[in-house]
Amino acid sequence: MQLLDRAQIKAWDDYTILHEKITSIQLMERAACACFNWLIKEGYQKKTFTIFCGPGNNGGDGLVLARLLTNHGCSVTTYIIDSEKMRSTDNKENLNRLQSSSSTIIKLGDVTSVKLNTPGSIVIDALVGSGLDKPLADLYEQLVQHINTNASEIISVDIASGLFADKSSNGNTVVKPHHTLSFQCYKPAFLMAENEDYIGQVHILDIGLNPHYLKTISPRYLFIDESMIKSIFKKRKMFAHKGDFGHAVLIAGSYGMMGAAVLAAKSCMRSGVGKLTCRIPSCGYSIMQTSLPEAMCLTESDDNFVTSFSSPQKYDAIGIGPGLAREQSNNHLLKSCVNSGKPMVLDADALFTLSTDSNLLNNLTAHSIITPHVKEFDRLFSGATNDFERMEIARQKANALQIIIVLKGRYTLIATPGGTIYFNTTGNPGMAKGGSGDVLTGIMLSFLAQGYTQEHTSVLSVFIHGRAADIATNEIAIESLMPSDSIDFLGEAIKSLY
């Protein structure tokens, strides 16, 4: 599934109008009908509605919706911005149609005279849509503040008024909806943590935009969905043996942090690797052998830390970082891994070492995978002040360094050297615990060793990791979910792809 920016969304509308021989006002009717059908399906038909309509096409959607609800017998009050010079042609026509119904229409003047806290009343926000390119001001800003302060339930049409579709809205005055009824595809704004208060629960409504348009553009953003994953995932052959699924090495653990190494090792084995060797300090030998007898242990002479690693060429893939600790010897350790030329996934303390040595970062093996969370990302690549800037920096750095950047979050972002950015669709807030990243590292290491490309490894791993956590919440409360629970359900997640 593609995610489109503001210009592409407008072009998709225009393409549909041109190729399906429909008018823009008919497309507006489709959009409003989709919203109306959603409201009826969700049981809102007995509610009282207050609809705010701007003079543009988003307001036109609201005017159509007001007419449909009125004709259905709902109590509807429609407030319109009195701006005839700015009113779009379709907006004017739908205002005329609404005036022929029994709906109450009020030209908006003094914001404080608008009463919104009636029990059971629903506010529909159709002031400004995804075409917005500057912050709201004057009457619009005052109205949005009034709605946010006084409305008991808000539903935004297309996108919350004041929210930019494809750039940061930090500092903007934005409607805070409980639901957003958007059309055809997700917008980048819906996936950014900084916009959490301005999206509510997002519902993507199909309004019949011509699907052939998507074949005419090169996607910048892709949503990872099940069909994509099933096209990547390789089922095992009947006569397969362990040598067919790679030999991975995990360099991890230190005194007091062997748990991270165990989590990564367990998830690696559970994801199907043929053989796993764990390079760990001596203090972790008994822990690893007891926790995971399936893994081989290669211990370091140092009791507390891993300080060296030889013969990396004998392995199919290298994972390094979980629980490693921030030791000076990590620079030498990483250099020996980088110089091997083997596929790598780097996380946690390996990322800290990269942030202190730009030469290491700049000389990573092509298509290496790094898996930072936001703070680690900002330490590696300074300069971002918002989520959209992080996304663009990730795109630029992935291309410049020829690596895969997996920026972990609610919608984990994967930036690739080719410029495409993926967003993951699986997972839940229960994963927000220490150790989740170690589990992901193990999954990635497993798929790398099995011969998947680095890009496919990243996409497949984040999806399966999130799905395992989602399956786990069928039995475990989100608050109680632990990273080890996700490992326990990896088998169910992978089985779901058969």
Coordinates of C-alpha atoms in Angstrom, one line a residue:
M1 CA 0.0 0.0 0.0
Q2 CA 1.4 3.4 -1.0
L3 CA 1.3 6.5 1.2
L4 CA 0.9 9.7 -0.8
D5 CA 1.9 13.3 -0.1
R6 CA -0.4 16.3 -0.6
A7 CA 0.4 16.8 -4.3
Q8 CA 0.0 13.2 -5.1
I9 CA -3.4 13.0 -3.4
K10 CA -4.6 16.0 -5.5
A11 CA -3.2 14.4 -8.6
W12 CA -5.1 11.1 -7.8
D13 CA -8.3 13.0 -7.6
D14 CA -7.6 14.7 -10.9
Y15 CA -6.7 11.4 -12.5
T16 CA -9.9 9.8 -11.4
I17 CA -12.0 12.7 -12.7
L18 CA -10.2 12.5 -16.1
H19 CA -10.2 8.8 -16.6
E20 CA -13.6 7.9 -15.1
K21 CA -15.5 10.7 -16.8
I22 CA -16.9 12.0 -13.5
T23 CA -17.1 15.6 -12.2
S24 CA -15.3 16.9 -9.2
I25 CA -18.6 17.5 -7.5
Q26 CA -19.6 13.8 -8.0
L27 CA -16.3 12.8 -6.4
M28 CA -17.1 15.1 -3.5
E29 CA -20.4 13.3 -3.2
R30 CA -18.6 10.0 -3.0
A31 CA -16.4 11.2 -0.2
A32 CA -19.2 12.5 1.8
C33 CA -21.3 9.4 1.2
A34 CA -18.4 7.3 2.6
C35 CA -18.4 9.4 5.7
F36 CA -22.1 9.2 6.1
N37 CA -22.1 5.4 5.7
W38 CA -19.4 5.2 8.3
L39 CA -21.4 7.3 10.8
I40 CA -24.5 5.2 10.3
K41 CA -22.6 1.9 10.5
E42 CA -21.0 3.1 13.8
G43 CA -24.4 4.0 15.3
Y44 CA -24.3 7.8 15.2
Q45 CA -27.7 8.2 13.4
K46 CA -29.4 9.2 16.7
K47 CA -26.8 11.9 17.6
T48 CA -27.0 15.6 17.1
F49 CA -24.5 17.1 14.7
T50 CA -22.7 20.4 14.6
I51 CA -20.8 20.7 11.3
F52 CA -18.1 23.3 10.6
C53 CA -17.5 23.9 6.9
G54 CA -14.8 26.0 5.4
P55 CA -15.1 27.6 1.9
G56 CA -12.9 25.0 0.1
N57 CA -13.5 21.4 -1.0
N58 CA -13.1 20.0 2.5
G59 CA -15.9 22.3 3.5
G60 CA -17.8 21.0 0.5
D61 CA -17.5 17.5 1.8
G62 CA -19.0 18.8 5.1
L63 CA -21.9 20.5 3.3
V64 CA -22.8 17.2 1.5
L65 CA -22.5 15.3 4.7
A66 CA -24.8 17.8 6.4
R67 CA -27.4 17.3 3.6
L68 CA -27.2 13.5 3.8
L69 CA -27.6 13.5 7.6
T70 CA -30.5 16.0 7.5
N71 CA -32.3 13.9 4.9
H72 CA -31.7 10.9 7.1
G73 CA -33.6 12.6 9.9
C74 CA -30.7 13.7 12.0
S75 CA -30.6 17.0 13.8
V76 CA -27.9 19.0 12.1
T77 CA -26.6 22.6 12.6
T78 CA -24.1 23.7 9.9
Y79 CA -21.7 26.6 10.5
I80 CA -20.1 28.1 7.4
I81 CA -17.2 30.5 7.0
D82 CA -18.7 33.5 5.2
S83 CA -16.1 34.0 2.6
E84 CA -17.7 34.1 -0.9
K85 CA -14.5 35.2 -2.6
M86 CA -12.7 32.1 -1.4
R87 CA -15.6 29.6 -1.8
S88 CA -14.8 26.9 -4.4
T89 CA -17.3 26.2 -7.2
D90 CA -18.3 22.8 -5.8
N91 CA -18.6 24.3 -2.3
K92 CA -21.0 26.9 -3.7
E93 CA -23.1 24.3 -5.4
N94 CA -23.4 22.1 -2.4
L95 CA -24.2 25.1 -0.2
N96 CA -27.1 25.8 -2.6
R97 CA -28.3 22.1 -2.3
L98 CA -28.0 22.2 1.5
Q99 CA -30.1 25.4 1.6
S100 CA -32.9 23.6 -0.1
S101 CA -33.0 21.1 2.8
S102 CA -34.3 21.6 6.3
S103 CA -30.8 21.9 7.8
T104 CA -30.0 24.9 10.0
I105 CA -27.2 27.0 8.4
I106 CA -25.4 29.7 10.3
K107 CA -22.8 32.1 9.0
L108 CA -20.0 32.0 11.5
G109 CA -19.3 35.3 13.2
D110 CA -18.5 35.5 16.9
V111 CA -16.8 32.2 17.9
T112 CA -17.9 32.4 21.5
S113 CA -21.6 32.3 20.5
V114 CA -21.1 28.7 19.2
K115 CA -22.4 26.2 21.8
L116 CA -20.8 22.8 21.6
N117 CA -21.1 20.9 24.9
T118 CA -24.6 19.6 24.4
P119 CA -24.7 15.9 25.6
G120 CA -24.7 13.5 22.7
S121 CA -23.7 16.2 20.2
I122 CA -21.0 15.4 17.6
V123 CA -18.8 18.0 16.1
I124 CA -17.8 17.4 12.5
D125 CA -14.7 19.2 11.5
A126 CA -14.7 20.1 7.7
L127 CA -12.9 23.4 7.9
V128 CA -9.6 22.8 6.0
G129 CA -8.4 19.6 4.3
S130 CA -5.1 18.1 3.3
G131 CA -4.4 21.0 0.9
L132 CA -3.4 23.3 3.8
D133 CA 0.1 24.7 3.4
K134 CA 0.2 27.4 6.2
P135 CA -0.8 27.5 9.8
L136 CA -4.3 28.6 10.7
A137 CA -4.8 32.1 11.9
D138 CA -7.5 34.6 12.9
L139 CA -11.1 33.2 12.8
Y140 CA -9.9 29.7 11.9
E141 CA -7.5 29.5 14.8
Q142 CA -10.0 30.9 17.3
L143 CA -12.6 28.4 16.1
V144 CA -10.3 25.4 16.4
Q145 CA -9.3 26.5 19.9
H146 CA -13.0 26.8 20.8
I147 CA -13.8 23.4 19.4
N148 CA -11.0 21.7 21.2
T149 CA -12.0 23.3 24.5
N150 CA -15.7 22.7 24.3
A151 CA -16.6 19.8 22.1
S152 CA -17.3 16.4 23.7
E153 CA -16.6 14.3 20.6
I154 CA -14.9 15.5 17.4
I155 CA -14.8 13.8 14.0
S156 CA -12.5 15.3 11.3
V157 CA -13.2 14.8 7.6
D158 CA -10.1 13.9 5.6
I159 CA -7.6 15.3 8.1
A160 CA -7.8 17.5 11.2
S161 CA -8.0 21.2 10.4
G162 CA -4.6 22.8 10.9
L163 CA -2.6 19.6 10.4
F164 CA -0.2 19.5 7.4
A165 CA -0.4 16.3 5.5
D166 CA 3.3 15.9 4.7
K167 CA 5.3 18.2 6.8
S168 CA 5.7 19.1 10.5
S169 CA 2.8 20.9 12.2
N170 CA 4.7 21.6 15.4
G171 CA 3.5 25.0 16.7
N172 CA 0.2 24.9 14.7
T173 CA -3.2 25.2 16.2
V174 CA -4.9 21.9 15.2
V175 CA -8.2 20.2 15.8
K176 CA -7.9 17.3 18.2
P177 CA -10.3 14.7 16.8
H178 CA -11.4 11.5 18.4
H179 CA -11.8 10.0 14.8
T180 CA -10.4 11.0 11.4
L181 CA -12.3 9.8 8.4
S182 CA -9.7 9.9 5.6
F183 CA -9.9 8.8 2.0
Q184 CA -8.3 6.0 0.1
C185 CA -4.8 5.9 1.7
Y186 CA -2.9 7.0 4.8
K187 CA -1.1 10.3 4.8
P188 CA 2.4 10.7 6.2
A189 CA 1.1 12.9 9.0
F190 CA -0.9 10.0 10.5
L191 CA 2.3 8.1 11.2
M192 CA 4.3 10.7 13.1
A193 CA 4.4 10.5 16.9
E194 CA 4.4 14.2 17.2
N195 CA 0.9 14.3 15.7
E196 CA -0.6 11.8 18.2
D197 CA -3.1 14.4 19.6
Y198 CA -4.3 15.4 16.2
I199 CA -5.3 12.2 14.5
G200 CA -7.4 10.2 17.0
Q201 CA -8.5 6.9 15.5
V202 CA -7.9 6.9 11.7
H203 CA -10.4 5.2 9.4
I204 CA -9.4 4.9 5.7
L205 CA -12.6 5.1 3.6
D206 CA -12.6 3.8 0.0
I207 CA -14.1 6.4 -2.3
G208 CA -13.3 4.6 -5.6
L209 CA -10.2 6.6 -6.7
N210 CA -8.9 5.0 -9.9
P211 CA -6.2 2.4 -8.8
H212 CA -4.3 2.7 -12.1
Y213 CA -3.0 6.1 -11.0
L214 CA -0.7 4.3 -8.5
K215 CA 1.1 2.6 -11.4
T216 CA 2.0 6.0 -12.9
I217 CA 4.1 7.2 -9.9
S218 CA 7.2 6.0 -8.2
P219 CA 6.4 5.4 -4.5
R220 CA 8.3 7.3 -1.9
Y221 CA 6.5 5.7 0.9
L222 CA 5.1 2.2 1.3
F223 CA 3.0 0.6 4.0
I224 CA 4.1 -2.9 4.8
D225 CA 1.1 -5.1 4.5
E226 CA 0.5 -8.9 4.6
S227 CA 0.5 -9.3 0.8
M228 CA 3.9 -7.7 0.6
I229 CA 5.2 -10.0 3.4
K230 CA 3.8 -13.1 1.8
S231 CA 5.6 -12.2 -1.5
I232 CA 8.9 -12.0 0.4
F233 CA 8.6 -15.0 2.8
K234 CA 10.1 -18.2 1.6
K235 CA 8.5 -21.5 2.8
R236 CA 10.8 -24.4 3.5
K237 CA 11.3 -27.3 1.2
M238 CA 10.6 -30.9 2.4
F239 CA 14.3 -32.0 2.1
A240 CA 15.8 -28.9 3.7
H241 CA 18.6 -29.3 6.3
K242 CA 20.2 -26.9 8.8
G243 CA 22.9 -25.9 6.4
D244 CA 20.3 -24.4 4.1
F245 CA 19.3 -21.7 6.7
G246 CA 22.7 -20.2 7.5
H247 CA 25.1 -19.9 10.4
A248 CA 24.7 -16.6 12.4
V249 CA 27.0 -15.1 15.0
L250 CA 25.6 -12.9 17.7
I251 CA 28.2 -10.7 19.5
A252 CA 26.4 -9.6 22.7
G253 CA 26.2 -9.4 26.4
S254 CA 28.3 -8.2 29.3
Y255 CA 28.2 -8.5 33.1
G256 CA 24.7 -7.5 34.3
M257 CA 23.3 -7.4 30.7
M258 CA 23.3 -11.0 29.6
G259 CA 19.5 -10.8 29.4
A260 CA 19.8 -8.8 26.2
A261 CA 22.0 -11.4 24.6
V262 CA 19.6 -14.2 25.6
L263 CA 16.6 -12.3 24.2
A264 CA 18.4 -11.7 20.9
A265 CA 19.6 -15.3 20.7
K266 CA 16.2 -16.8 21.4
S267 CA 14.4 -14.7 18.8
C268 CA 17.1 -15.6 16.3
M269 CA 16.6 -19.3 16.8
R270 CA 12.8 -19.0 16.9
S271 CA 12.9 -17.2 13.5
G272 CA 14.5 -20.1 11.8
V273 CA 18.2 -19.8 11.6
G274 CA 20.1 -23.1 10.9
K275 CA 22.9 -22.5 13.5
L276 CA 23.7 -19.8 16.0
T277 CA 27.0 -19.0 17.7
C278 CA 27.0 -16.5 20.5
R279 CA 30.2 -14.6 21.1
I280 CA 29.8 -13.7 24.8
P281 CA 31.9 -12.9 27.9
S282 CA 32.8 -15.7 30.2
C283 CA 30.3 -14.6 32.8
G284 CA 27.5 -15.4 30.4
Y285 CA 28.5 -19.0 29.6
S286 CA 26.3 -20.7 32.1
I287 CA 23.4 -18.3 31.5
M288 CA 23.3 -18.8 27.7
Q289 CA 23.9 -22.6 27.9
T290 CA 21.0 -22.9 30.4
S291 CA 18.7 -20.4 28.7
L292 CA 19.2 -21.6 25.2
P293 CA 20.9 -25.0 24.8
E294 CA 20.3 -24.9 21.0
A295 CA 22.9 -22.1 20.6
M296 CA 26.6 -22.6 20.6
C297 CA 28.8 -20.4 22.8
L298 CA 32.1 -18.9 21.9
T299 CA 33.3 -17.2 25.1
E300 CA 35.7 -14.3 25.6
S301 CA 38.7 -14.6 27.9
D302 CA 37.5 -11.5 29.6
D303 CA 35.0 -12.4 32.3
N304 CA 32.8 -9.2 31.9
F305 CA 33.0 -8.0 28.3
V306 CA 33.5 -9.1 24.7
T307 CA 36.7 -7.4 23.6
S308 CA 37.7 -9.3 20.4
F309 CA 36.3 -11.4 17.6
S310 CA 38.2 -13.4 15.1
S311 CA 37.3 -15.4 12.0
P312 CA 34.1 -13.5 11.1
Q313 CA 34.3 -14.9 7.6
K314 CA 33.0 -18.3 8.7
Y315 CA 29.6 -16.9 9.4
D316 CA 26.8 -16.0 7.0
A317 CA 25.6 -13.0 9.0
I318 CA 26.7 -10.9 12.1
G319 CA 24.6 -9.4 14.8
I320 CA 26.2 -7.1 17.2
G321 CA 25.2 -4.8 20.1
P322 CA 22.6 -6.1 22.5
G323 CA 23.9 -5.7 26.1
L324 CA 27.5 -5.2 24.8
A325 CA 28.2 -2.3 27.2
R326 CA 30.0 0.9 26.2
E327 CA 33.6 -0.2 26.2
Q328 CA 36.5 1.3 24.3
S329 CA 37.3 -2.1 22.9
N330 CA 34.0 -1.9 21.0
N331 CA 35.8 0.1 18.3
H332 CA 38.2 -2.7 17.5
L333 CA 35.4 -5.2 17.8
L334 CA 33.3 -3.4 15.2
K335 CA 36.2 -2.9 12.9
S336 CA 36.8 -6.6 12.7
C337 CA 33.1 -7.1 11.8
V338 CA 33.0 -4.3 9.3
N339 CA 36.1 -5.5 7.6
S340 CA 34.7 -9.0 7.1
G341 CA 32.2 -7.7 4.5
K342 CA 29.5 -10.0 5.9
P343 CA 25.9 -8.9 6.2
M344 CA 25.4 -7.2 9.5
V345 CA 22.7 -5.9 11.9
L346 CA 23.8 -3.4 14.5
D347 CA 21.9 -2.3 17.5
A348 CA 22.2 -0.8 21.0
D349 CA 25.8 -0.4 22.2
A350 CA 27.1 -1.0 18.7
L351 CA 25.2 2.1 17.6
F352 CA 26.7 4.1 20.5
T353 CA 30.1 3.2 19.3
L354 CA 29.2 4.2 15.7
S355 CA 28.1 7.6 17.1
T356 CA 31.5 8.2 18.6
D357 CA 33.5 7.1 15.5
S358 CA 32.4 8.6 12.1
N359 CA 34.9 6.6 10.2
L360 CA 33.3 3.4 11.4
L361 CA 29.9 4.7 10.4
N362 CA 31.0 5.9 7.0
N363 CA 32.7 2.6 6.2
L364 CA 29.9 0.2 7.2
T365 CA 29.5 -2.8 4.9
A366 CA 27.1 -1.8 2.0
H367 CA 23.5 -2.5 3.0
S368 CA 24.3 -3.1 6.7
I369 CA 21.2 -2.7 8.9
I370 CA 21.2 -0.3 11.8
T371 CA 18.2 -0.3 14.2
P372 CA 18.1 2.9 16.3
H373 CA 15.3 4.3 18.4
V374 CA 14.7 8.0 18.2
K375 CA 17.4 9.0 20.8
E376 CA 20.0 6.7 19.2
F377 CA 19.1 8.1 15.8
D378 CA 19.5 11.7 17.0
R379 CA 22.9 10.8 18.5
L380 CA 24.0 9.3 15.2
F381 CA 22.6 11.9 12.9
S382 CA 22.1 15.2 14.6
G383 CA 20.0 18.1 13.3
A384 CA 16.4 16.9 13.4
T385 CA 13.9 19.0 15.3
N386 CA 10.8 17.0 14.3
D387 CA 9.6 13.7 13.0
F388 CA 9.5 14.7 9.4
E389 CA 13.0 16.0 9.5
R390 CA 14.1 12.7 11.0
M391 CA 12.4 10.9 8.1
E392 CA 14.2 12.9 5.5
I393 CA 17.6 12.6 7.3
A394 CA 17.0 8.8 7.4
R395 CA 16.3 8.9 3.6
Q396 CA 19.4 10.9 2.9
K397 CA 21.8 9.0 5.2
A398 CA 20.5 5.6 3.9
N399 CA 21.3 6.6 0.4
A400 CA 24.6 8.4 1.2
L401 CA 26.0 5.5 3.4
Q402 CA 24.3 2.7 1.3
I403 CA 22.8 1.2 4.5
I404 CA 19.3 0.3 5.8
I405 CA 18.1 2.5 8.6
V406 CA 15.3 1.0 10.8
L407 CA 14.0 3.8 13.0
K408 CA 11.9 2.1 15.6
G409 CA 8.6 3.4 16.8
R410 CA 4.8 2.9 16.6
Y411 CA 5.1 2.8 12.8
T412 CA 8.7 1.7 12.5
L413 CA 10.3 3.4 9.5
I414 CA 12.7 1.7 7.2
A415 CA 14.8 3.9 5.0
T416 CA 16.6 2.2 2.1
P417 CA 19.5 3.2 -0.2
G418 CA 17.1 3.5 -3.1
G419 CA 15.1 6.2 -1.4
T420 CA 12.0 4.2 -0.7
I421 CA 10.7 4.5 2.9
Y422 CA 8.6 1.7 4.4
F423 CA 6.3 2.0 7.4
N424 CA 5.3 -1.0 9.4
T425 CA 1.7 -1.7 10.3
T426 CA 2.0 -4.3 13.1
G427 CA 2.7 -3.9 16.8
N428 CA 1.2 -2.3 19.8
P429 CA 2.2 -0.1 22.8
G430 CA 3.0 -3.2 24.9
M431 CA 6.3 -3.4 23.0
A432 CA 7.5 -0.1 24.6
K433 CA 9.7 -2.0 27.1
G434 CA 13.5 -2.5 27.4
G435 CA 14.4 -5.7 25.5
S436 CA 12.1 -5.3 22.5
G437 CA 14.9 -4.0 20.4
D438 CA 17.1 -7.0 21.3
V439 CA 14.3 -9.3 20.1
L440 CA 14.1 -7.5 16.8
T441 CA 17.9 -7.7 16.4
G442 CA 17.7 -11.5 16.8
I443 CA 14.9 -11.8 14.2
M444 CA 16.9 -9.7 11.7
L445 CA 20.1 -11.7 12.3
S446 CA 18.2 -14.9 11.6
F447 CA 16.7 -13.8 8.3
L448 CA 20.0 -12.3 7.2
A449 CA 21.7 -15.6 7.8
Q450 CA 19.0 -17.4 5.9
G451 CA 19.9 -15.5 2.8
Y452 CA 17.2 -12.8 2.6
T453 CA 18.4 -9.4 1.2
Q454 CA 18.9 -6.7 3.8
E455 CA 15.9 -4.8 2.6
H456 CA 13.6 -7.9 2.7
T457 CA 15.1 -8.8 6.1
S458 CA 14.2 -5.5 7.5
V459 CA 10.7 -5.4 6.1
L460 CA 10.0 -9.0 7.1
S461 CA 11.4 -8.7 10.6
V462 CA 9.6 -5.6 11.8
F463 CA 6.3 -7.0 10.5
I464 CA 6.7 -10.5 12.1
H465 CA 8.0 -8.9 15.4
G466 CA 4.9 -6.7 15.6
R467 CA 2.5 -9.4 14.6
A468 CA 3.9 -11.7 17.3
A469 CA 3.3 -9.0 19.9
D470 CA -0.2 -8.5 18.5
I471 CA -1.0 -12.2 18.7
A472 CA 0.4 -12.2 22.3
T473 CA -2.1 -9.5 23.4
N474 CA -5.0 -11.9 22.6
E475 CA -3.9 -13.6 25.9
I476 CA -1.8 -10.9 27.7
A477 CA -2.8 -7.4 28.6
I478 CA -0.8 -4.8 26.7
E479 CA 0.6 -3.4 29.9
S480 CA 1.8 -6.8 30.9
L481 CA 3.4 -7.8 27.6
M482 CA 7.1 -8.5 27.9
P483 CA 9.7 -8.8 25.0
S484 CA 10.0 -12.5 25.8
D485 CA 6.3 -13.0 25.2
S486 CA 6.8 -11.8 21.6
I487 CA 9.4 -14.5 21.2
D488 CA 7.0 -17.1 22.4
F489 CA 4.5 -16.1 19.7
L490 CA 7.0 -15.8 16.8
G491 CA 5.9 -19.2 15.7
E492 CA 2.3 -18.2 15.5
A493 CA 3.3 -15.0 13.6
I494 CA 5.3 -16.9 11.0
K495 CA 2.6 -19.6 10.7
S496 CA 0.1 -16.9 9.8
L497 CA 2.1 -16.4 6.6
Y498 CA 1.6 -20.0 5.3

